[in-house]
CSV table of C-alpha atoms and ligand atoms in Angstrom, one decimal:
chain,number,residue,atom,x,y,z
A,1,MET,CA,22.5,-12.7,4.9
A,2,THR,CA,22.6,-9.8,2.5
A,3,MET,CA,19.2,-8.2,2.0
A,4,LYS,CA,18.6,-8.0,-1.8
A,5,ILE,CA,16.5,-5.0,-2.7
A,6,ALA,CA,15.4,-4.1,-6.2
A,7,VAL,CA,15.0,-0.3,-6.7
A,8,LEU,CA,12.5,0.9,-9.3
A,9,PRO,CA,12.5,4.7,-9.4
A,10,GLY,CA,9.9,4.9,-12.2
A,11,ASP,CA,8.6,8.2,-13.6
A,12,GLY,CA,7.8,11.8,-12.6
A,13,ILE,CA,8.7,12.4,-9.0
A,14,GLY,CA,9.7,8.7,-8.6
A,15,PRO,CA,13.5,9.2,-8.9
A,16,GLU,CA,13.4,12.2,-6.5
A,17,ILE,CA,11.5,10.5,-3.7
A,18,ILE,CA,13.4,7.2,-4.1
A,19,ALA,CA,16.7,9.1,-3.8
A,20,GLN,CA,15.7,10.3,-0.3
A,21,ALA,CA,14.5,6.8,0.8
A,22,LEU,CA,17.8,5.4,-0.3
A,23,ARG,CA,19.7,8.0,1.7
A,24,VAL,CA,17.8,6.9,4.8
A,25,LEU,CA,18.4,3.2,4.2
A,26,ASP,CA,22.1,4.1,3.6
A,27,VAL,CA,22.4,5.3,7.2
A,28,LEU,CA,21.5,1.7,8.2
A,29,LYS,CA,23.8,0.2,5.6
A,30,LYS,CA,26.8,2.3,6.8
A,31,GLU,CA,26.1,1.1,10.3
A,32,GLY,CA,26.5,-2.5,9.1
A,33,MET,CA,23.1,-3.6,7.9
A,34,PRO,CA,23.9,-5.8,4.9
A,35,MET,CA,21.9,-4.4,2.0
A,36,GLU,CA,22.4,-4.6,-1.7
A,37,PHE,CA,20.5,-2.3,-4.0
A,38,THR,CA,19.9,-3.1,-7.7
A,39,GLU,CA,18.2,-0.5,-9.8
A,40,ALA,CA,15.9,-1.2,-12.8
A,41,PRO,CA,13.4,0.7,-14.8
A,42,LEU,CA,9.6,0.3,-14.6
A,43,GLY,CA,6.7,2.1,-16.3
A,44,GLY,CA,7.4,4.9,-18.7
A,45,GLN,CA,11.1,4.8,-17.9
A,46,ALA,CA,11.2,1.1,-19.0
A,47,TYR,CA,9.1,1.8,-22.1
A,48,ASP,CA,11.7,4.4,-23.2
A,49,GLN,CA,14.6,2.1,-22.6
A,50,TYR,CA,13.2,-1.3,-23.5
A,51,GLY,CA,9.9,-0.7,-25.3
A,52,ALA,CA,7.9,-2.4,-22.5
A,53,PRO,CA,6.6,-1.2,-19.1
A,54,TYR,CA,7.9,-4.3,-17.2
A,55,PRO,CA,10.7,-5.6,-19.4
A,56,GLU,CA,12.6,-8.9,-18.8
A,57,PHE,CA,15.6,-7.1,-17.5
A,58,THR,CA,13.5,-5.7,-14.6
A,59,GLN,CA,11.5,-8.9,-14.2
A,60,LYS,CA,14.8,-10.8,-13.6
A,61,ILE,CA,16.0,-8.3,-11.0
A,62,CYS,CA,12.7,-8.3,-9.1
A,63,ARG,CA,12.4,-12.1,-9.1
A,64,GLU,CA,15.9,-12.4,-7.6
A,65,ALA,CA,15.3,-9.7,-5.0
A,66,ASP,CA,13.9,-10.2,-1.5
A,67,ALA,CA,12.0,-6.9,-1.7
A,68,VAL,CA,11.2,-4.2,-4.3
A,69,LEU,CA,11.1,-0.5,-3.5
A,70,LEU,CA,9.2,1.5,-6.1
A,71,GLY,CA,8.7,5.2,-6.7
A,72,ALA,CA,5.8,5.8,-9.0
A,73,VAL,CA,4.9,5.4,-12.7
A,74,GLY,CA,3.0,7.3,-15.3
A,75,GLY,CA,3.0,10.6,-17.1
A,76,PRO,CA,1.0,12.4,-19.7
A,77,GLN,CA,3.6,11.6,-22.4
A,78,TYR,CA,2.6,8.0,-22.2
A,79,ASP,CA,-1.2,8.4,-22.1
A,80,THR,CA,-1.5,7.9,-25.9
A,81,LEU,CA,0.4,4.6,-26.0
A,82,ASP,CA,-1.5,1.4,-26.7
A,83,ARG,CA,-2.9,0.1,-23.4
A,84,PRO,CA,-0.5,-2.9,-23.0
A,85,LEU,CA,2.5,-0.5,-23.2
A,86,ARG,CA,1.3,2.1,-20.7
A,87,PRO,CA,3.2,2.6,-17.5
A,88,GLU,CA,0.3,1.5,-15.3
A,89,ARG,CA,0.4,-1.9,-17.0
A,90,GLY,CA,3.9,-2.4,-15.6
A,91,LEU,CA,2.4,-2.2,-12.1
A,92,LEU,CA,-0.3,-4.8,-12.8
A,93,ALA,CA,2.4,-7.0,-14.4
A,94,ILE,CA,4.8,-6.9,-11.5
A,95,ARG,CA,2.0,-7.5,-9.0
A,96,LYS,CA,0.9,-10.6,-10.9
A,97,ASP,CA,4.5,-11.8,-11.6
A,98,LEU,CA,5.5,-11.7,-8.0
A,99,GLY,CA,2.1,-13.1,-6.7
A,100,LEU,CA,1.4,-10.2,-4.4
A,101,PHE,CA,-1.9,-11.1,-2.9
A,102,ALA,CA,-1.8,-9.0,0.3
A,103,ASN,CA,-2.0,-5.3,0.1
A,104,LEU,CA,-1.2,-3.4,3.3
A,105,ARG,CA,-2.3,0.2,3.4
A,106,PRO,CA,-1.6,2.1,6.7
A,107,ALA,CA,-3.6,5.2,7.4
A,108,VAL,CA,-1.6,7.1,10.0
A,109,LEU,CA,-2.2,10.7,11.0
A,110,TYR,CA,0.6,12.3,13.0
A,111,PRO,CA,-0.9,14.7,15.6
A,112,GLU,CA,1.1,17.5,14.0
A,113,LEU,CA,-0.8,17.1,10.7
A,114,ALA,CA,-4.3,16.8,12.2
A,115,ASN,CA,-5.3,20.1,10.4
A,116,ALA,CA,-4.6,18.5,7.0
A,117,SER,CA,-7.6,16.2,7.4
A,118,THR,CA,-11.1,17.3,6.4
A,119,LEU,CA,-12.4,15.7,9.6
A,120,LYS,CA,-12.2,17.4,13.0
A,121,PRO,CA,-8.8,17.1,14.6
A,122,GLU,CA,-10.1,15.3,17.7
A,123,VAL,CA,-11.6,12.6,15.5
A,124,VAL,CA,-8.4,11.9,13.5
A,125,ALA,CA,-5.4,13.1,15.5
A,126,GLY,CA,-3.2,10.1,16.3
A,127,LEU,CA,-5.1,7.8,13.9
A,128,ASP,CA,-3.2,4.6,13.1
A,129,ILE,CA,-5.1,2.0,11.1
A,130,MET,CA,-3.8,-0.8,8.9
A,131,ILE,CA,-6.1,-2.0,6.1
A,132,VAL,CA,-5.2,-5.4,4.7
A,133,ARG,CA,-6.8,-5.9,1.3
A,134,GLU,CA,-6.9,-9.2,-0.6
A,135,LEU,CA,-5.5,-8.2,-4.0
A,136,THR,CA,-5.7,-11.1,-6.5
A,137,GLY,CA,-9.2,-12.5,-6.1
A,138,ASP,CA,-12.9,-11.5,-5.6
A,139,VAL,CA,-15.3,-10.0,-8.2
A,140,TYR,CA,-12.4,-8.3,-9.9
A,141,PHE,CA,-11.0,-11.6,-11.2
A,142,GLY,CA,-13.9,-14.1,-10.8
A,143,GLN,CA,-15.1,-16.0,-13.9
A,144,PRO,CA,-17.5,-16.0,-15.7
A,145,ARG,CA,-17.7,-12.3,-16.5
A,146,GLY,CA,-18.7,-10.2,-19.4
A,147,MET,CA,-21.7,-8.7,-21.2
A,148,ARG,CA,-24.4,-10.6,-23.0
A,149,THR,CA,-28.0,-10.7,-24.1
A,150,ASN,CA,-30.2,-12.6,-21.7
A,151,GLU,CA,-33.1,-15.0,-22.5
A,152,LYS,CA,-35.5,-12.1,-22.5
A,153,GLY,CA,-33.5,-10.4,-25.2
A,154,GLU,CA,-32.1,-7.7,-22.9
A,155,ARG,CA,-28.4,-6.8,-22.7
A,156,GLU,CA,-26.8,-7.3,-19.3
A,157,GLY,CA,-23.4,-7.1,-17.6
A,158,PHE,CA,-22.2,-9.7,-15.1
A,159,ASN,CA,-19.3,-10.6,-12.8
A,160,THR,CA,-18.6,-13.4,-10.4
A,161,MET,CA,-17.8,-12.8,-6.7
A,162,VAL,CA,-15.8,-15.8,-5.6
A,163,TYR,CA,-13.2,-16.7,-2.9
A,164,SER,CA,-11.6,-20.1,-2.4
A,165,GLU,CA,-10.8,-21.3,1.1
A,166,SER,CA,-7.1,-21.2,0.5
A,167,GLU,CA,-7.3,-17.5,-0.7
A,168,VAL,CA,-9.2,-16.5,2.4
A,169,ARG,CA,-7.0,-18.5,4.7
A,170,ARG,CA,-3.7,-17.0,3.5
A,171,ILE,CA,-5.0,-13.3,3.7
A,172,ALA,CA,-6.4,-14.0,7.1
A,173,HIS,CA,-3.0,-15.3,8.3
A,174,VAL,CA,-1.4,-12.2,7.0
A,175,ALA,CA,-3.9,-10.0,8.8
A,176,PHE,CA,-3.7,-11.9,12.1
A,177,GLY,CA,0.1,-11.8,11.9
A,178,ILE,CA,0.1,-8.1,11.5
A,179,ALA,CA,-2.4,-7.7,14.3
A,180,MET,CA,0.0,-9.7,16.5
A,181,LYS,CA,2.7,-7.1,15.7
A,182,ARG,CA,0.4,-4.2,16.6
A,183,ASN,CA,-2.5,-3.9,19.1
A,184,LYS,CA,-3.9,-7.4,18.6
A,185,LYS,CA,-7.3,-6.2,17.3
A,186,LEU,CA,-8.6,-7.3,14.0
A,187,CYS,CA,-11.9,-6.4,12.3
A,188,SER,CA,-12.9,-8.5,9.4
A,189,VAL,CA,-15.2,-6.6,7.0
A,190,ASP,CA,-17.9,-8.5,5.0
A,191,LYS,CA,-21.5,-8.3,3.7
A,192,ALA,CA,-22.4,-11.7,5.2
A,193,ASN,CA,-26.0,-10.8,5.5
A,194,VAL,CA,-26.4,-10.6,1.7
A,195,LEU,CA,-23.5,-12.2,0.0
A,196,GLU,CA,-22.7,-15.9,0.4
A,197,THR,CA,-19.1,-15.3,-0.8
A,198,THR,CA,-18.5,-13.1,2.2
A,199,GLU,CA,-20.5,-15.3,4.6
A,200,PHE,CA,-18.0,-18.0,3.6
A,201,TRP,CA,-15.1,-15.5,4.1
A,202,LYS,CA,-16.4,-14.8,7.7
A,203,GLU,CA,-16.6,-18.5,8.5
A,204,ILE,CA,-13.0,-19.1,7.4
A,205,VAL,CA,-11.7,-16.0,9.2
A,206,ILE,CA,-13.3,-17.3,12.4
A,207,ASP,CA,-11.6,-20.7,11.9
A,208,VAL,CA,-8.2,-19.1,11.3
A,209,ALA,CA,-8.7,-17.1,14.5
A,210,LYS,CA,-8.3,-20.2,16.6
A,211,GLU,CA,-4.6,-20.1,15.8
A,212,TYR,CA,-4.3,-16.6,17.2
A,213,PRO,CA,-6.1,-16.7,20.6
A,214,GLU,CA,-4.4,-13.4,21.6
A,215,VAL,CA,-6.1,-11.4,18.8
A,216,GLU,CA,-9.5,-9.9,19.5
A,217,LEU,CA,-11.5,-10.6,16.3
A,218,SER,CA,-14.6,-8.6,15.4
A,219,HIS,CA,-16.8,-8.5,12.3
A,220,MET,CA,-18.5,-5.6,10.6
A,221,TYR,CA,-20.6,-5.2,7.5
A,222,VAL,CA,-18.9,-3.1,4.8
A,223,ASP,CA,-21.6,-0.4,4.8
A,224,ASN,CA,-21.2,0.1,8.5
A,225,ALA,CA,-17.4,0.0,8.2
A,226,ALA,CA,-17.6,2.9,5.7
A,227,MET,CA,-19.6,4.9,8.2
A,228,GLN,CA,-17.5,4.0,11.2
A,229,LEU,CA,-14.3,5.1,9.4
A,230,ILE,CA,-15.7,8.6,9.2
A,231,ARG,CA,-17.5,8.6,12.5
A,232,ASN,CA,-14.9,7.1,14.8
A,233,PRO,CA,-11.9,5.8,12.9
A,234,LYS,CA,-9.7,5.4,16.0
A,235,GLN,CA,-11.8,2.4,17.0
A,236,PHE,CA,-9.9,0.3,14.4
A,237,ASP,CA,-6.4,-1.2,14.6
A,238,VAL,CA,-6.2,-3.8,11.7
A,239,MET,CA,-9.0,-4.3,9.2
A,240,VAL,CA,-9.0,-7.2,6.7
A,241,THR,CA,-11.3,-7.5,3.7
A,242,GLY,CA,-11.7,-8.7,0.2
A,243,ASN,CA,-10.5,-7.0,-3.0
A,244,ILE,CA,-13.5,-4.8,-3.9
A,245,PHE,CA,-14.4,-3.7,-0.3
A,246,GLY,CA,-10.7,-3.1,0.4
A,247,ASP,CA,-10.2,-1.0,-2.7
A,248,ILE,CA,-12.9,1.4,-1.5
A,249,LEU,CA,-12.2,1.3,2.2
A,250,SER,CA,-8.5,1.8,1.9
A,251,ASP,CA,-9.0,4.9,-0.3
A,252,GLU,CA,-11.5,6.2,2.2
A,253,ALA,CA,-9.2,5.5,5.1
A,254,SER,CA,-6.2,7.2,3.4
A,255,MET,CA,-8.2,10.3,2.8
A,256,LEU,CA,-8.9,10.6,6.6
A,257,THR,CA,-5.3,11.8,6.8
A,258,GLY,CA,-5.7,14.4,4.1
A,259,SER,CA,-2.1,14.2,2.9
A,260,ILE,CA,-1.3,11.8,0.0
A,261,GLY,CA,2.4,12.5,0.3
A,262,MET,CA,2.5,10.7,3.7
A,263,LEU,CA,0.9,7.4,2.8
A,264,ALA,CA,3.0,4.2,2.4
A,265,SER,CA,1.9,0.8,1.1
A,266,ALA,CA,3.1,-2.8,0.8
A,267,SER,CA,2.0,-5.7,-1.2
A,268,LEU,CA,3.2,-9.1,-0.1
A,269,ASN,CA,3.4,-12.7,-1.5
A,270,GLU,CA,3.4,-16.0,0.4
A,271,THR,CA,7.1,-15.9,1.1
A,272,LYS,CA,6.9,-12.4,2.5
A,273,LYS,CA,8.6,-10.9,-0.5
A,274,GLY,CA,7.1,-7.5,-0.9
A,275,LEU,CA,6.6,-4.5,-3.2
A,276,TYR,CA,6.8,-1.3,-1.2
A,277,GLU,CA,5.6,2.0,-2.7
A,278,PRO,CA,4.0,5.3,-1.8
A,279,SER,CA,0.2,5.3,-2.3
A,280,HIS,CA,0.4,8.4,-4.5
A,281,GLY,CA,1.2,8.6,-8.2
A,282,SER,CA,4.1,10.2,-10.2
A,283,ALA,CA,2.8,13.8,-9.7
A,284,PRO,CA,3.9,15.0,-13.1
A,285,ASP,CA,2.8,18.6,-12.1
A,286,ILE,CA,5.7,18.9,-9.7
A,287,ALA,CA,8.2,16.4,-11.1
A,288,GLY,CA,11.8,17.5,-11.4
A,289,LYS,CA,11.3,20.5,-9.2
A,290,ASN,CA,12.5,19.1,-5.9
A,291,LEU,CA,9.1,19.8,-4.3
A,292,ALA,CA,7.7,16.3,-3.7
A,293,ASN,CA,7.2,15.0,-0.2
A,294,PRO,CA,9.4,11.9,0.1
A,295,ILE,CA,7.9,10.7,3.4
A,296,ALA,CA,5.5,8.2,1.9
A,297,THR,CA,8.4,6.5,0.2
A,298,ILE,CA,10.6,6.7,3.3
A,299,LEU,CA,7.8,5.1,5.3
A,300,SER,CA,7.4,2.4,2.6
A,301,ALA,CA,11.1,1.6,3.2
A,302,ALA,CA,10.3,1.3,6.9
A,303,MET,CA,7.5,-1.1,6.1
A,304,MET,CA,9.9,-3.1,4.0
A,305,LEU,CA,12.3,-3.5,7.0
A,306,ARG,CA,9.3,-4.6,9.2
A,307,TYR,CA,7.4,-7.0,6.9
A,308,THR,CA,10.0,-8.5,4.6
A,309,PHE,CA,13.1,-8.4,6.8
A,310,ASP,CA,11.4,-8.7,10.2
A,311,ASN,CA,13.4,-5.8,11.6
A,312,GLU,CA,11.0,-4.0,13.8
A,313,ALA,CA,13.7,-1.9,15.5
A,314,ALA,CA,15.0,-0.4,12.2
A,315,ALA,CA,11.4,0.2,11.0
A,316,THR,CA,10.5,2.0,14.2
A,317,ARG,CA,13.7,4.0,14.1
A,318,ILE,CA,12.8,5.4,10.6
A,319,GLU,CA,9.2,6.2,11.7
A,320,ASN,CA,10.5,7.9,14.8
A,321,ALA,CA,12.9,10.0,12.7
A,322,VAL,CA,9.9,11.1,10.6
A,323,LYS,CA,7.9,12.0,13.7
A,324,LYS,CA,10.7,14.0,15.1
A,325,VAL,CA,11.2,16.0,11.9
A,326,LEU,CA,7.4,16.8,11.7
A,327,ALA,CA,7.4,17.8,15.4
A,328,ALA,CA,10.3,20.1,14.7
A,329,GLY,CA,8.0,21.9,12.1
A,330,TYR,CA,9.6,20.8,8.8
A,331,ARG,CA,7.0,20.6,6.0
A,332,THR,CA,7.1,20.0,2.2
A,333,GLY,CA,4.6,22.1,0.2
A,334,ASP,CA,1.8,19.6,0.2
A,335,ILE,CA,1.6,19.6,4.1
A,336,TYR,CA,2.7,23.2,4.7
A,337,GLU,CA,0.9,25.3,7.2
A,338,ALA,CA,1.6,29.0,8.0
A,339,GLY,CA,4.4,29.3,10.6
A,340,MET,CA,6.1,26.0,9.7
A,341,ASN,CA,9.5,25.6,8.1
A,342,ARG,CA,9.0,24.9,4.4
A,343,VAL,CA,11.5,22.5,2.9
A,344,SER,CA,12.2,20.9,-0.5
A,345,CYS,CA,12.2,17.2,-1.1
A,346,SER,CA,16.0,16.8,-0.6
A,347,GLU,CA,15.9,19.0,2.5
A,348,MET,CA,13.2,16.8,4.0
A,349,GLY,CA,15.6,13.9,3.3
A,350,ASP,CA,18.5,15.8,5.0
A,351,GLN,CA,16.3,16.3,8.1
A,352,ILE,CA,15.2,12.7,8.3
A,353,VAL,CA,18.7,11.4,7.8
A,354,ALA,CA,19.9,13.8,10.6
A,355,ALA,CA,17.1,12.6,12.9
A,356,MET,CA,18.1,9.0,12.3
B,1,LIG,P1,-0.8,11.8,-8.2
B,1,LIG,O1,-0.9,11.0,-6.9
B,1,LIG,O2,0.4,11.6,-9.0
B,1,LIG,O3,-1.0,13.3,-7.9
B,1,LIG,C1,-2.2,13.9,-7.4
B,1,LIG,C2,-1.9,15.2,-6.7
B,1,LIG,O4,-1.1,15.0,-5.5
B,1,LIG,C3,-1.0,16.1,-7.6
B,1,LIG,O5,-1.4,17.4,-7.4
B,1,LIG,C4,0.4,15.9,-7.1
B,1,LIG,O6,1.3,17.0,-7.2
B,1,LIG,C5,0.1,15.6,-5.6
B,1,LIG,N1,1.1,14.7,-5.0
B,1,LIG,C6,1.2,13.3,-5.2
B,1,LIG,N2,2.3,12.8,-4.6
B,1,LIG,C7,2.9,13.9,-3.9
B,1,LIG,C8,4.0,14.0,-3.1
B,1,LIG,N3,4.8,12.9,-2.8
B,1,LIG,N4,4.4,15.2,-2.7
B,1,LIG,C9,3.6,16.3,-3.0
B,1,LIG,N5,2.5,16.2,-3.7
B,1,LIG,C10,2.2,15.0,-4.2
B,1,LIG,O7,-2.1,11.3,-9.0
B,1,LIG,P2,-2.5,11.7,-10.5
B,1,LIG,O8,-2.2,13.1,-10.8
B,1,LIG,O9,-3.9,11.2,-10.6
B,1,LIG,O10,-1.7,10.8,-11.5
B,1,LIG,C11,-0.4,11.2,-12.1
B,1,LIG,C12,0.2,10.0,-12.8
B,1,LIG,O11,0.5,9.0,-11.8
B,1,LIG,C13,-0.7,9.3,-13.8
B,1,LIG,O12,0.1,9.0,-14.9
B,1,LIG,C14,-1.2,8.1,-13.0
B,1,LIG,O13,-1.6,7.1,-13.9
B,1,LIG,C15,0.0,7.8,-12.2
B,1,LIG,N6,-0.3,7.0,-11.0
B,1,LIG,C16,0.6,6.1,-10.6
B,1,LIG,C17,0.5,5.4,-9.4
B,1,LIG,C18,1.5,4.4,-9.0
B,1,LIG,O14,2.6,4.5,-9.5
B,1,LIG,N7,1.3,3.6,-8.0
B,1,LIG,C19,-0.7,5.6,-8.6
B,1,LIG,C20,-1.6,6.6,-9.0
B,1,LIG,C21,-1.4,7.3,-10.2
């Protein structure tokens, strides 16, 4: 069956990095993998063409696709628009529209790039963690919320931390499924000693674990998890947590690697449809100069093959091509070190295509 992929280049460096990811996918297509790409605008690009950051045209293409490959959105020229029209609203809208509740953020540090991290090379070299963050619930969405004056006449702000059983079950299943595809170790992060919501989370995760007897499940309080990520990050394989803890821990984990141009991400819905995008933004400072690192986007395309299309072999092939090119000393400016071979965005694409 033809794999239907919506391609949203977006703004800034988006079109440059997406072009390189498409070249890599094209290698597989030419070898016979049935892929169909349909391009549509998102963010500022969509505002310019349609007056909205996630217009109906794009919505229709994304709804009909099996997976969405996105560059990045945003730029200073859009910062003065009314909030609902800003590029970043396009991102929130597409996530909501496609029901993307599971955010997968790998933090991988190739041994060749160990010096890019602010941590000691021996602590981070070879790091390979997957953080699974619940994306549509928790204190970010719980009701009631707001600001009010309490009975003592003092102003206060309040939010509600809440998770339903079905919300915890579905994210737990995603995390166990990913652990099964990796080293079969899952750490569930909570604050069960203080917060009933996460005590409940832990109870449900333990129940779901019965369906995955091969996976070794552990639990950790979020404050300890934040420390352990810095102290000994290689102890982790897959981590699963709620929206607010995941927001913070996934950013912390990504910075262990020190190179934003390398970090892929995926957001999945219940039918394994996914939105795949680099973790970085549209980098307006280097846009249009052929300087961007396309690897995060290329690795996002690899995640798409693994998680939406269940093609582990093709995903690994792309990841191995990236490793080979790094081992050969090719570096874009953001990961450049003295003595290495500095290349442009499209030259990095050339090398990865050749290594395929
Ligand atoms: P950014 O990630 O775009 O850039 C931060 C720094 O990292 C810049 O110096 C940039 O040049 C560099 N950088 C980022 N990606 C790179 C790559 N692939 N190769 C080489 N260098 C790279 O973050 P920012 O500057 O805070 O935001 C710029 C714009 O992007 C804003 O409009 C913001 O709203 C938007 N943004 C979009 C997303 C997204 O589309 N998912 C995420 C974050 C920020």
